[in-house]
Amino acid sequence: MAIEKSILLTKMDSLEDQTKFQSRTSQVYSSMRSDIITGILRPGHKLKIEELTKTYGVGSSPIREALSLLTSDTLVTRNDQRGFRVVEVSTEEFDELLKTRVLVEQLALKESMLNGDDIWEEKIILAAHRLSRLPRSASSDIFVANDEWDNLHKKFHMSLVSACGSSILIKFCDQLYDQNTRYRHLAAPRSYPMREINVEHDAISTAVVSRNKESSLKLLADHYQRTGSRLRSDIVALLNS
Amino acid sequence: MAIEKSILLTKMDSLEDQTKFQSRTSQVYSSMRSDIITGILRPGHKLKIEELTKTYGVGSSPIREALSLLTSDTLVTRNDQRGFRVVEVSTEEFDELLKTRVLVEQLALKESMLNGDDIWEEKIILAAHRLSRLPRSASSDIFVANDEWDNLHKKFHMSLVSACGSSILIKFCDQLYDQNTRYRHLAAPRSYPMREINVEHDAISTAVVSRNKESSLKLLADHYQRTGSRLRSDIVALLNS
DNA sequence: AGTGAAAAAATTTTATCATTTGTTTTTTCT
DNA sequence: AGAAAAAACAAATGATAAAATTTTTTCACT
């Protein structure tokens, strides 16, 4: 017990240290990234350096460096001599993102099913289970993004591709996932029927664990297509308002 | 004729303007990127800000921004509070890169063959033809990297995936290609037999244009595996020296 | 006089640099 | 060997120059 506690403390300490010794650039990068993905910073918004120095409480250099990093995540666009803005959203971009995600994650899942071991299977089952227990919305009447749900949802989807054997590919899936999350947050914040999403997740887990390639890939694609088409209509509505 | 000339001049002017009004950050980014890919900046090399300000003739801000951009290209690693270095090379990294390239480019080629039109086919044939006419080495006795060859070789391989319908995927292929190019430049600079490479390129073009999916994917994978295994032994030698 | 294009002036904002601050690494000394 | 001091370096700040944008003024023409 005493040992457990000390391990816990050590972990926390190291975590604190990490934050403490993180450069301002890294901190600002994380904050801004999150602000763009959650939609606090709106698509197309002009990112003025001076304004940002005030909101994030740091000088211009860390801001510019963070913006440069975000550029490569395709969350920010740079236009030489005329600054940075949050990338726009469009149905075309969304369609391309969705298509790419289906293709690439199918590929990564296929590879994972070839290489994955028991531990990998258990990771998926566990992630699906934990996710199913969480409410999609943080409030029961109106929809409020639930960070915990977001985290576990990402964990579940990333667990599927985690055994593909290519950290490069995993990183790519991660980026695509985050881009999609931005669209999800921007879409009309209303609570979709949870039950079917969980059913779909479970169906995927089951097919994957039983190593049914055909079915797994089909179910994953259908899942993306279904949630995607709902999101799409929200985006159309958003863009016409 | 007079009109032609004026068009040409306009083009050149706009090109000049672009360079002129490019920020130092962008210029330094391009230069450093090229220096890392061609191996002028060696793997693992410590990238000291002060040193870089001298070699590239700009202040520290553009340097740091360029380094941030290169970080996302996986050509540079950042270590908070202890600066930047050129990413290391290793056989493990190379193997993963090769594997990922085969998987992702096969996927993109498959999609291209589904969507590509006549113009796309002609682009491939033309690129292969032009490439076949260029010498792999700029000098005939010792091996000297030939920029023209490098450019056309990239054009050929990118042409294959260019009709996949996803600019996101194309950009990813582009990045992977450049990472591989670094390994190619780092490998023992010796002139490989050119003839077989051209034969392989032609075989791929022919299969792709005749829309033979099975054969195209196989030939592409074999091509990568073959050039990859030669490269690999050079890298092993390099790392043991 | 009134409209609107063009020019000029004022303002904002970006990009860059020189300098300071704080951390890491190396050297010195006990 | 290990603490203390010195040097080297990264990171961040704030100031300045250069460029873009916005606003105001001018002026030709109905």
Coordinates of C-alpha atoms (C1' of nucleotides) in Angstrom, one line a residue:
Chain A
M1 CA 0.0 0.0 0.0
A2 CA 2.8 2.3 1.0
I3 CA 4.7 1.3 -2.1
E4 CA 1.6 1.8 -4.3
K5 CA 1.3 5.2 -3.0
S6 CA 4.9 6.1 -3.5
I7 CA 4.7 4.8 -7.1
L8 CA 1.6 7.0 -7.6
L9 CA 3.4 10.0 -6.2
T10 CA 6.5 9.4 -8.3
K11 CA 4.2 9.3 -11.4
M12 CA 2.5 12.5 -10.4
D13 CA 5.8 14.2 -9.7
S14 CA 7.3 13.2 -13.0
L15 CA 4.1 14.4 -14.6
E16 CA 4.4 17.8 -12.9
D17 CA 8.1 18.0 -13.8
Q18 CA 7.2 17.3 -17.4
T19 CA 4.8 20.2 -17.3
K20 CA 7.3 22.4 -15.4
F21 CA 10.2 21.7 -17.8
Q22 CA 8.0 21.8 -20.9
S23 CA 8.8 24.8 -23.0
R24 CA 6.2 27.5 -23.3
T25 CA 6.1 26.6 -27.0
S26 CA 4.9 23.0 -26.1
Q27 CA 2.4 24.3 -23.6
V28 CA 0.9 26.8 -26.0
Y29 CA 0.9 24.2 -28.8
S30 CA -1.2 21.9 -26.7
S31 CA -3.6 24.6 -25.6
M32 CA -4.1 26.0 -29.0
R33 CA -4.4 22.6 -30.6
S34 CA -7.1 21.7 -28.1
D35 CA -8.8 25.1 -28.6
I36 CA -9.0 24.5 -32.4
I37 CA -10.2 20.9 -32.1
T38 CA -12.9 21.8 -29.6
G39 CA -14.0 24.7 -31.8
I40 CA -13.2 27.5 -29.3
L41 CA -11.1 28.9 -32.1
R42 CA -13.4 29.0 -35.0
P43 CA -12.6 27.9 -38.6
G44 CA -11.2 30.7 -40.7
H45 CA -10.4 32.8 -37.6
K46 CA -7.5 35.2 -38.1
L47 CA -4.8 34.3 -35.6
K48 CA -3.2 37.6 -34.7
I49 CA 0.0 37.3 -32.9
E50 CA -0.5 40.1 -30.4
E51 CA -4.0 38.9 -29.6
L52 CA -2.6 35.4 -29.0
T53 CA 0.2 36.6 -26.8
K54 CA -2.5 38.1 -24.5
T55 CA -4.8 35.1 -24.4
Y56 CA -2.0 32.6 -23.8
G57 CA 0.1 34.9 -21.7
V58 CA 3.4 34.3 -23.5
G59 CA 5.6 36.3 -25.9
S60 CA 5.5 36.2 -29.7
S61 CA 8.2 33.6 -30.3
P62 CA 6.5 30.6 -28.6
I63 CA 3.2 31.6 -30.3
R64 CA 4.8 31.6 -33.7
E65 CA 6.5 28.3 -33.1
A66 CA 3.3 26.7 -31.9
L67 CA 1.6 28.0 -35.0
S68 CA 4.3 26.5 -37.1
L69 CA 3.7 23.2 -35.5
L70 CA 0.0 23.4 -35.9
T71 CA 0.5 24.2 -39.6
S72 CA 1.9 20.7 -40.1
D73 CA -1.1 19.2 -38.4
T74 CA -3.3 20.9 -41.0
L75 CA -5.1 22.8 -38.2
V76 CA -3.6 26.2 -39.1
T77 CA -2.7 27.7 -42.5
R78 CA 0.2 30.1 -42.9
N79 CA 0.3 32.7 -45.5
D80 CA 3.7 34.4 -45.8
Q81 CA 3.6 38.0 -44.7
R82 CA 0.0 37.9 -43.9
G83 CA -0.1 35.6 -40.9
F84 CA -1.9 32.6 -39.8
R85 CA -5.6 31.5 -39.6
V86 CA -7.5 28.5 -38.4
V87 CA -8.1 26.2 -41.3
E88 CA -11.5 26.5 -42.9
V89 CA -14.0 23.7 -43.0
S90 CA -16.0 22.6 -46.0
T91 CA -18.0 19.6 -47.0
E92 CA -15.4 18.8 -49.7
E93 CA -12.7 18.7 -47.1
F94 CA -14.9 16.6 -44.8
D95 CA -15.7 14.1 -47.5
E96 CA -12.1 13.7 -48.4
L97 CA -11.2 13.3 -44.7
L98 CA -13.9 10.6 -44.3
K99 CA -12.8 8.7 -47.4
T100 CA -9.2 8.8 -46.4
R101 CA -10.0 7.7 -42.9
V102 CA -11.9 4.7 -44.1
L103 CA -9.2 3.7 -46.5
V104 CA -6.3 4.2 -44.1
E105 CA -7.9 2.7 -41.0
Q106 CA -9.1 -0.3 -42.9
L107 CA -5.6 -0.9 -44.0
A108 CA -4.2 -0.4 -40.5
L109 CA -6.9 -2.7 -39.0
K110 CA -6.1 -5.3 -41.6
E111 CA -2.5 -5.3 -40.6
S112 CA -3.3 -5.2 -36.9
M113 CA -5.5 -8.4 -37.4
L114 CA -2.5 -10.0 -39.0
N115 CA 0.0 -9.1 -36.2
G116 CA -2.1 -8.5 -33.1
D117 CA -1.8 -10.8 -30.1
D118 CA -4.1 -11.5 -27.1
I119 CA -3.1 -8.4 -25.3
W120 CA -4.1 -6.4 -28.3
E121 CA -7.5 -8.1 -28.3
E122 CA -8.0 -7.4 -24.7
K123 CA -7.1 -3.8 -25.1
I124 CA -9.9 -3.4 -27.7
I125 CA -12.5 -5.2 -25.5
L126 CA -11.6 -3.1 -22.5
A127 CA -11.7 0.2 -24.4
A128 CA -15.1 -0.7 -25.9
H129 CA -16.5 -1.7 -22.5
R130 CA -15.3 1.5 -20.7
L131 CA -16.6 3.7 -23.5
S132 CA -20.0 2.0 -23.3
R133 CA -20.3 3.1 -19.6
L134 CA -19.8 6.8 -20.2
P135 CA -22.4 9.3 -21.3
R136 CA -21.8 10.9 -24.6
S137 CA -22.8 14.3 -23.1
A138 CA -21.6 15.8 -19.9
S139 CA -25.1 17.1 -19.1
S140 CA -28.3 15.1 -19.3
D141 CA -30.7 17.7 -20.8
I142 CA -28.6 19.8 -23.2
F143 CA -25.5 18.4 -25.1
V144 CA -22.2 19.3 -23.5
A145 CA -19.0 17.7 -24.8
N146 CA -17.7 15.1 -22.4
D147 CA -13.9 15.1 -22.4
E148 CA -13.8 11.7 -20.8
W149 CA -16.0 10.2 -23.5
D150 CA -13.8 11.9 -26.2
N151 CA -10.7 10.4 -24.7
L152 CA -12.0 6.9 -24.4
H153 CA -13.6 7.1 -27.9
K154 CA -10.2 7.9 -29.3
K155 CA -8.6 5.2 -27.3
F156 CA -11.0 2.7 -28.7
H157 CA -10.5 3.6 -32.3
M158 CA -6.8 3.8 -31.9
S159 CA -6.6 0.5 -30.2
L160 CA -8.0 -1.1 -33.4
V161 CA -5.0 0.1 -35.4
S162 CA -2.4 -0.1 -32.7
A163 CA -1.0 -3.5 -33.7
C164 CA -0.5 -2.6 -37.3
G165 CA 3.3 -2.6 -36.8
S166 CA 4.0 0.8 -38.1
S167 CA 4.2 3.8 -35.8
I168 CA 4.2 6.0 -38.8
L169 CA 0.8 4.8 -39.8
I170 CA -0.5 5.0 -36.3
K171 CA 0.6 8.6 -36.1
F172 CA -1.1 9.3 -39.3
C173 CA -4.4 7.7 -38.1
D174 CA -4.1 9.8 -34.9
Q175 CA -3.8 13.0 -37.0
L176 CA -6.8 12.1 -39.1
Y177 CA -8.8 11.2 -36.0
D178 CA -8.1 14.6 -34.5
Q179 CA -9.1 16.4 -37.7
N180 CA -12.4 14.5 -37.6
T181 CA -12.9 15.4 -33.9
R182 CA -12.8 19.0 -34.9
Y183 CA -15.7 18.5 -37.3
R184 CA -17.6 16.5 -34.6
H185 CA -17.2 19.4 -32.2
L186 CA -18.2 22.0 -34.7
A187 CA -21.3 20.1 -35.7
A188 CA -24.6 21.0 -34.1
P189 CA -24.0 20.1 -30.4
R190 CA -26.8 17.7 -30.0
S191 CA -26.8 14.3 -28.4
Y192 CA -27.1 11.5 -30.9
P193 CA -28.7 8.3 -29.8
M194 CA -26.0 6.6 -27.9
R195 CA -27.2 3.1 -27.9
E196 CA -26.6 2.4 -31.6
I197 CA -23.0 3.8 -31.5
N198 CA -22.2 1.4 -28.7
V199 CA -23.8 -1.4 -30.5
E200 CA -21.7 -0.6 -33.5
H201 CA -18.5 -0.4 -31.4
D202 CA -19.3 -3.8 -29.9
A203 CA -20.0 -5.3 -33.3
I204 CA -16.6 -4.1 -34.5
S205 CA -14.8 -5.4 -31.4
T206 CA -16.5 -8.8 -31.7
A207 CA -15.7 -9.2 -35.4
V208 CA -12.1 -8.1 -34.9
V209 CA -11.4 -10.4 -32.0
S210 CA -12.8 -13.3 -33.9
R211 CA -10.5 -12.3 -36.7
N212 CA -13.2 -12.1 -39.2
K213 CA -11.4 -9.8 -41.7
E214 CA -14.2 -9.3 -44.2
S215 CA -16.8 -8.4 -41.6
S216 CA -14.5 -6.3 -39.5
L217 CA -13.5 -4.0 -42.4
K218 CA -17.1 -3.8 -43.5
L219 CA -18.4 -2.9 -40.0
L220 CA -15.7 -0.3 -39.5
A221 CA -16.4 1.3 -42.9
D222 CA -20.1 1.3 -42.2
H223 CA -19.6 2.8 -38.8
Y224 CA -17.6 5.7 -40.2
Q225 CA -20.0 6.2 -43.1
R226 CA -23.0 6.3 -40.8
T227 CA -21.6 8.7 -38.2
G228 CA -20.0 10.6 -41.1
S229 CA -23.2 11.2 -43.0
R230 CA -24.9 12.5 -39.8
L231 CA -22.0 14.8 -39.2
R232 CA -22.1 15.9 -42.8
S233 CA -25.6 17.2 -42.7
D234 CA -24.7 19.1 -39.6
I235 CA -21.8 20.7 -41.4
V236 CA -23.9 21.6 -44.3
A237 CA -26.3 23.3 -41.9
L238 CA -23.4 25.0 -40.1
L239 CA -22.0 26.4 -43.4
N240 CA -25.4 27.7 -44.5
S241 CA -26.0 29.7 -41.3
Chain B
M1 CA 5.9 35.5 -80.4
A2 CA 5.7 38.8 -78.5
I3 CA 2.8 37.6 -76.6
E4 CA 4.6 34.3 -75.7
K5 CA 7.5 36.3 -74.4
S6 CA 5.3 38.5 -72.3
I7 CA 3.7 35.5 -70.8
L8 CA 7.1 34.1 -70.0
L9 CA 8.2 37.3 -68.4
T10 CA 5.0 37.5 -66.4
K11 CA 5.6 34.0 -65.1
M12 CA 9.2 34.8 -64.2
D13 CA 8.2 38.0 -62.5
S14 CA 5.6 36.2 -60.4
L15 CA 8.2 33.6 -59.6
E16 CA 10.7 36.2 -58.5
D17 CA 8.1 38.0 -56.5
Q18 CA 7.2 34.7 -54.7
T19 CA 10.9 34.2 -53.7
K20 CA 11.3 37.8 -52.8
F21 CA 8.2 38.0 -50.6
Q22 CA 8.8 34.6 -49.1
S23 CA 9.5 34.9 -45.5
R24 CA 13.0 34.0 -44.2
T25 CA 11.3 31.2 -42.3
S26 CA 10.1 29.6 -45.5
Q27 CA 13.4 30.0 -47.2
V28 CA 15.4 28.6 -44.3
Y29 CA 12.8 25.7 -44.1
S30 CA 13.4 24.8 -47.7
S31 CA 17.1 25.0 -47.5
M32 CA 17.4 23.0 -44.3
R33 CA 15.0 20.4 -45.5
S34 CA 17.0 19.9 -48.6
D35 CA 20.2 19.8 -46.6
I36 CA 18.9 17.1 -44.3
I37 CA 17.5 15.0 -47.2
T38 CA 20.7 15.2 -49.2
G39 CA 22.7 14.3 -46.2
I40 CA 24.7 17.5 -45.9
L41 CA 23.3 17.7 -42.3
R42 CA 24.1 14.3 -40.9
P43 CA 21.7 12.1 -38.9
G44 CA 21.9 12.8 -35.1
H45 CA 23.7 16.1 -35.7
K46 CA 23.0 18.7 -33.0
L47 CA 21.3 21.7 -34.5
K48 CA 22.6 24.6 -32.5
I49 CA 20.7 27.7 -33.0
E50 CA 23.6 30.0 -33.0
E51 CA 25.5 27.9 -35.5
L52 CA 22.5 27.8 -37.8
T53 CA 22.0 31.6 -37.7
K54 CA 25.5 31.9 -39.1
T55 CA 25.2 29.2 -41.8
Y56 CA 21.8 30.4 -43.0
G57 CA 22.4 34.1 -42.4
V58 CA 19.3 34.9 -40.4
G59 CA 18.3 35.5 -36.8
S60 CA 17.1 32.9 -34.3
S61 CA 13.4 33.3 -34.8
P62 CA 13.2 32.1 -38.4
I63 CA 15.6 29.3 -37.5
R64 CA 13.4 28.1 -34.7
E65 CA 10.3 28.3 -36.7
A66 CA 11.8 26.3 -39.6
L67 CA 13.0 23.7 -37.1
S68 CA 9.5 23.5 -35.7
L69 CA 8.2 22.8 -39.2
L70 CA 10.8 20.2 -39.8
T71 CA 9.9 18.5 -36.6
S72 CA 6.5 17.6 -38.0
D73 CA 8.1 16.3 -41.2
T74 CA 10.0 13.8 -38.9
L75 CA 13.3 15.1 -40.2
V76 CA 14.2 16.9 -36.9
T77 CA 13.6 16.0 -33.3
R78 CA 12.9 18.6 -30.6
N79 CA 13.9 18.0 -27.0
D80 CA 12.4 20.6 -24.8
Q81 CA 15.1 22.8 -23.2
R82 CA 17.9 20.9 -24.9
G83 CA 17.3 21.9 -28.5
F84 CA 17.0 20.2 -31.8
R85 CA 18.8 17.5 -33.8
V86 CA 18.6 15.8 -37.1
V87 CA 16.7 12.6 -36.7
E88 CA 18.8 9.5 -36.3
V89 CA 18.7 6.7 -38.9
S90 CA 18.4 3.0 -38.1
T91 CA 17.7 -0.2 -39.8
E92 CA 14.5 -0.5 -37.7
E93 CA 13.2 2.9 -38.8
F94 CA 14.1 2.1 -42.4
D95 CA 12.3 -1.2 -42.3
E96 CA 9.2 0.4 -40.9
L97 CA 9.4 3.2 -43.5
L98 CA 9.7 0.6 -46.3
K99 CA 6.9 -1.4 -45.0
T100 CA 4.6 1.6 -44.6
R101 CA 5.5 2.9 -48.0
V102 CA 4.6 -0.4 -49.6
L103 CA 1.3 -0.6 -47.8
V104 CA 0.2 3.0 -48.3
E105 CA 1.4 3.4 -51.9
Q106 CA -0.3 0.1 -52.8
L107 CA -3.5 1.5 -51.3
A108 CA -3.1 4.8 -53.1
L109 CA -2.3 3.1 -56.4
K110 CA -5.3 0.8 -56.1
E111 CA -7.5 3.9 -55.7
S112 CA -5.8 5.7 -58.5
M113 CA -6.5 2.8 -60.8
L114 CA -10.1 3.0 -59.9
N115 CA -10.4 6.8 -60.5
G116 CA -7.6 7.6 -63.0
D117 CA -8.4 8.8 -66.5
D118 CA -6.5 8.9 -69.8
I119 CA -4.6 12.1 -68.8
W120 CA -3.4 10.3 -65.6
E121 CA -2.2 7.3 -67.7
E122 CA -0.3 9.6 -70.0
K123 CA 1.3 11.4 -67.1
I124 CA 2.8 8.1 -65.9
I125 CA 4.0 7.0 -69.3
L126 CA 5.6 10.4 -69.9
A127 CA 7.3 10.5 -66.4
A128 CA 8.7 7.0 -66.9
H129 CA 10.0 7.9 -70.4
R130 CA 11.7 11.1 -69.3
L131 CA 13.3 9.3 -66.3
S132 CA 14.7 6.6 -68.5
R133 CA 16.7 9.1 -70.5
L134 CA 18.5 10.6 -67.5
P135 CA 21.7 9.2 -66.0
R136 CA 21.3 8.2 -62.4
S137 CA 24.7 9.9 -61.6
A138 CA 25.7 13.3 -62.6
S139 CA 29.2 12.1 -63.3
S140 CA 30.1 9.1 -65.3
D141 CA 33.0 7.7 -63.3
I142 CA 32.2 8.3 -59.7
F143 CA 28.6 8.5 -58.4
V144 CA 27.3 12.1 -57.9
A145 CA 23.7 12.7 -57.0
N146 CA 21.8 14.0 -60.1
D147 CA 19.2 16.5 -59.0
E148 CA 17.3 16.1 -62.3
W149 CA 17.1 12.4 -61.8
D150 CA 15.9 12.8 -58.3
N151 CA 13.2 15.2 -59.4
L152 CA 11.9 13.0 -62.2
H153 CA 12.1 9.8 -60.1
K154 CA 9.9 11.5 -57.5
K155 CA 7.5 12.7 -60.3
F156 CA 7.2 9.2 -61.6
H157 CA 6.3 7.6 -58.3
M158 CA 4.0 10.4 -57.3
S159 CA 2.2 10.2 -60.6
L160 CA 1.2 6.6 -59.8
V161 CA -0.7 7.8 -56.7
S162 CA -1.8 11.1 -58.0
A163 CA -5.3 10.0 -59.0
C164 CA -6.2 8.4 -55.7
G165 CA -8.7 11.2 -55.0
S166 CA -7.3 12.2 -51.6
S167 CA -4.9 15.1 -51.4
I168 CA -4.3 14.1 -47.7
L169 CA -3.1 10.7 -48.8
I170 CA -1.0 12.2 -51.6
K171 CA 0.7 14.5 -49.1
F172 CA 1.4 11.5 -46.9
C173 CA 3.0 9.6 -49.7
D174 CA 5.1 12.7 -50.5
Q175 CA 6.4 12.8 -47.0
L176 CA 7.2 9.1 -46.9
Y177 CA 9.0 9.5 -50.3
D178 CA 11.2 12.3 -49.0
Q179 CA 12.1 10.3 -45.9
N180 CA 13.2 7.5 -48.1
T181 CA 15.2 9.8 -50.3
R182 CA 17.3 10.8 -47.2
Y183 CA 18.2 7.1 -46.7
R184 CA 19.0 6.9 -50.4
H185 CA 21.4 9.8 -50.2
L186 CA 23.0 8.6 -47.0
A187 CA 23.6 5.1 -48.5
A188 CA 27.0 4.4 -50.0
P189 CA 27.0 6.8 -53.0
R190 CA 27.6 4.2 -55.7
S191 CA 25.9 3.8 -59.0
Y192 CA 23.5 1.0 -59.1
P193 CA 22.9 -0.7 -62.4
M194 CA 20.4 1.6 -64.0
R195 CA 19.0 -0.7 -66.6
E196 CA 17.0 -2.9 -64.3
I197 CA 15.5 0.1 -62.4
N198 CA 14.2 1.4 -65.7
V199 CA 12.9 -2.0 -66.7
E200 CA 11.1 -2.2 -63.4
H201 CA 9.6 1.3 -63.8
D202 CA 8.4 0.4 -67.3
A203 CA 6.9 -2.9 -66.1
I204 CA 4.9 -0.9 -63.5
S205 CA 3.7 1.7 -66.0
T206 CA 2.6 -1.0 -68.4
A207 CA 0.7 -3.0 -65.8
V208 CA -0.9 0.2 -64.4
V209 CA -2.0 1.5 -67.7
S210 CA -3.5 -1.8 -68.7
R211 CA -5.3 -1.6 -65.3
N212 CA -4.0 -5.0 -64.2
K213 CA -4.5 -4.5 -60.5
E214 CA -3.0 -7.7 -59.1
S215 CA 0.1 -7.3 -61.2
S216 CA 0.6 -3.6 -60.7
L217 CA 0.5 -3.9 -56.9
K218 CA 2.8 -6.8 -57.0
L219 CA 5.3 -5.1 -59.2
L220 CA 5.3 -1.9 -57.2
A221 CA 5.9 -3.9 -53.9
D222 CA 8.7 -5.9 -55.5
H223 CA 10.3 -2.8 -56.9
Y224 CA 10.3 -1.2 -53.4
Q225 CA 11.5 -4.4 -51.8
R226 CA 14.3 -4.9 -54.2
T227 CA 15.7 -1.3 -54.1
G228 CA 14.9 -1.4 -50.4
S229 CA 17.0 -4.4 -49.6
R230 CA 20.0 -2.9 -51.5
L231 CA 19.6 0.3 -49.6
R232 CA 19.3 -1.6 -46.4
S233 CA 22.7 -3.3 -46.7
D234 CA 24.3 0.1 -47.4
I235 CA 22.6 1.4 -44.3
V236 CA 23.9 -1.5 -42.2
A237 CA 27.4 -0.8 -43.5
L238 CA 27.0 2.9 -42.8
L239 CA 25.9 2.3 -39.2
N240 CA 28.8 0.0 -38.6
S241 CA 31.4 2.4 -39.7
Chain C
dA1 C1' -23.2 69.1 -55.6
dG2 C1' -22.7 64.1 -55.8
dT3 C1' -20.4 59.7 -57.1
dG4 C1' -16.7 56.8 -57.2
dA5 C1' -12.0 55.7 -58.7
dA6 C1' -7.3 56.6 -57.5
dA7 C1' -3.8 58.3 -54.5
dA8 C1' -2.1 59.3 -50.0
dA9 C1' -1.9 58.9 -45.2
dA10 C1' -2.6 56.4 -41.1
dT11 C1' -3.0 52.3 -38.8
dT12 C1' -2.5 47.6 -37.9
dT13 C1' 0.0 43.5 -38.1
dT14 C1' 3.7 40.5 -39.5
dA15 C1' 8.4 39.2 -39.4
dT16 C1' 12.8 39.7 -37.7
dC17 C1' 16.5 40.9 -34.6
dA18 C1' 19.1 41.9 -30.5
dT19 C1' 19.0 41.0 -25.8
dT20 C1' 17.8 38.9 -21.4
dT21 C1' 16.6 34.9 -18.7
dG22 C1' 16.9 30.4 -17.3
dT23 C1' 18.5 25.6 -18.0
dT24 C1' 22.0 22.2 -19.1
dT25 C1' 26.6 20.9 -19.6
dT26 C1' 31.3 21.2 -18.7
dT27 C1' 35.1 22.4 -15.9
dT28 C1' 37.3 23.3 -11.7
dC29 C1' 38.4 22.5 -7.2
dT30 C1' 38.1 20.3 -2.7
Chain D
dA1 C1' 33.8 11.3 -6.4
dG2 C1' 30.9 15.0 -5.9
dA3 C1' 29.8 19.9 -4.9
dA4 C1' 30.4 24.6 -6.7
dA5 C1' 31.6 27.7 -10.3
dA6 C1' 31.9 28.8 -15.1
dA7 C1' 30.7 28.4 -19.7
dA8 C1' 27.6 27.2 -23.3
dC9 C1' 23.3 27.0 -25.0
dA10 C1' 18.1 27.1 -25.5
dA11 C1' 14.1 29.7 -24.9
dA12 C1' 11.6 33.7 -24.4
dT13 C1' 10.9 38.7 -24.3
dG14 C1' 10.3 43.1 -26.1
dA15 C1' 11.7 46.4 -29.6
dT16 C1' 12.0 47.6 -34.4
dA17 C1' 11.6 47.5 -39.4
dA18 C1' 8.9 46.0 -43.2
dA19 C1' 4.7 44.8 -45.2
dA20 C1' -0.2 44.7 -45.6
dT21 C1' -4.6 46.7 -44.6
dT22 C1' -7.7 50.2 -43.7
dT23 C1' -9.1 54.8 -43.7
dT24 C1' -9.1 59.3 -45.4
dT25 C1' -8.4 62.6 -48.9
dT26 C1' -8.2 64.2 -53.5
dC27 C1' -10.0 64.9 -57.9
dA28 C1' -12.1 63.9 -62.4
dC29 C1' -16.5 63.4 -64.4
dT30 C1' -21.5 63.3 -64.6

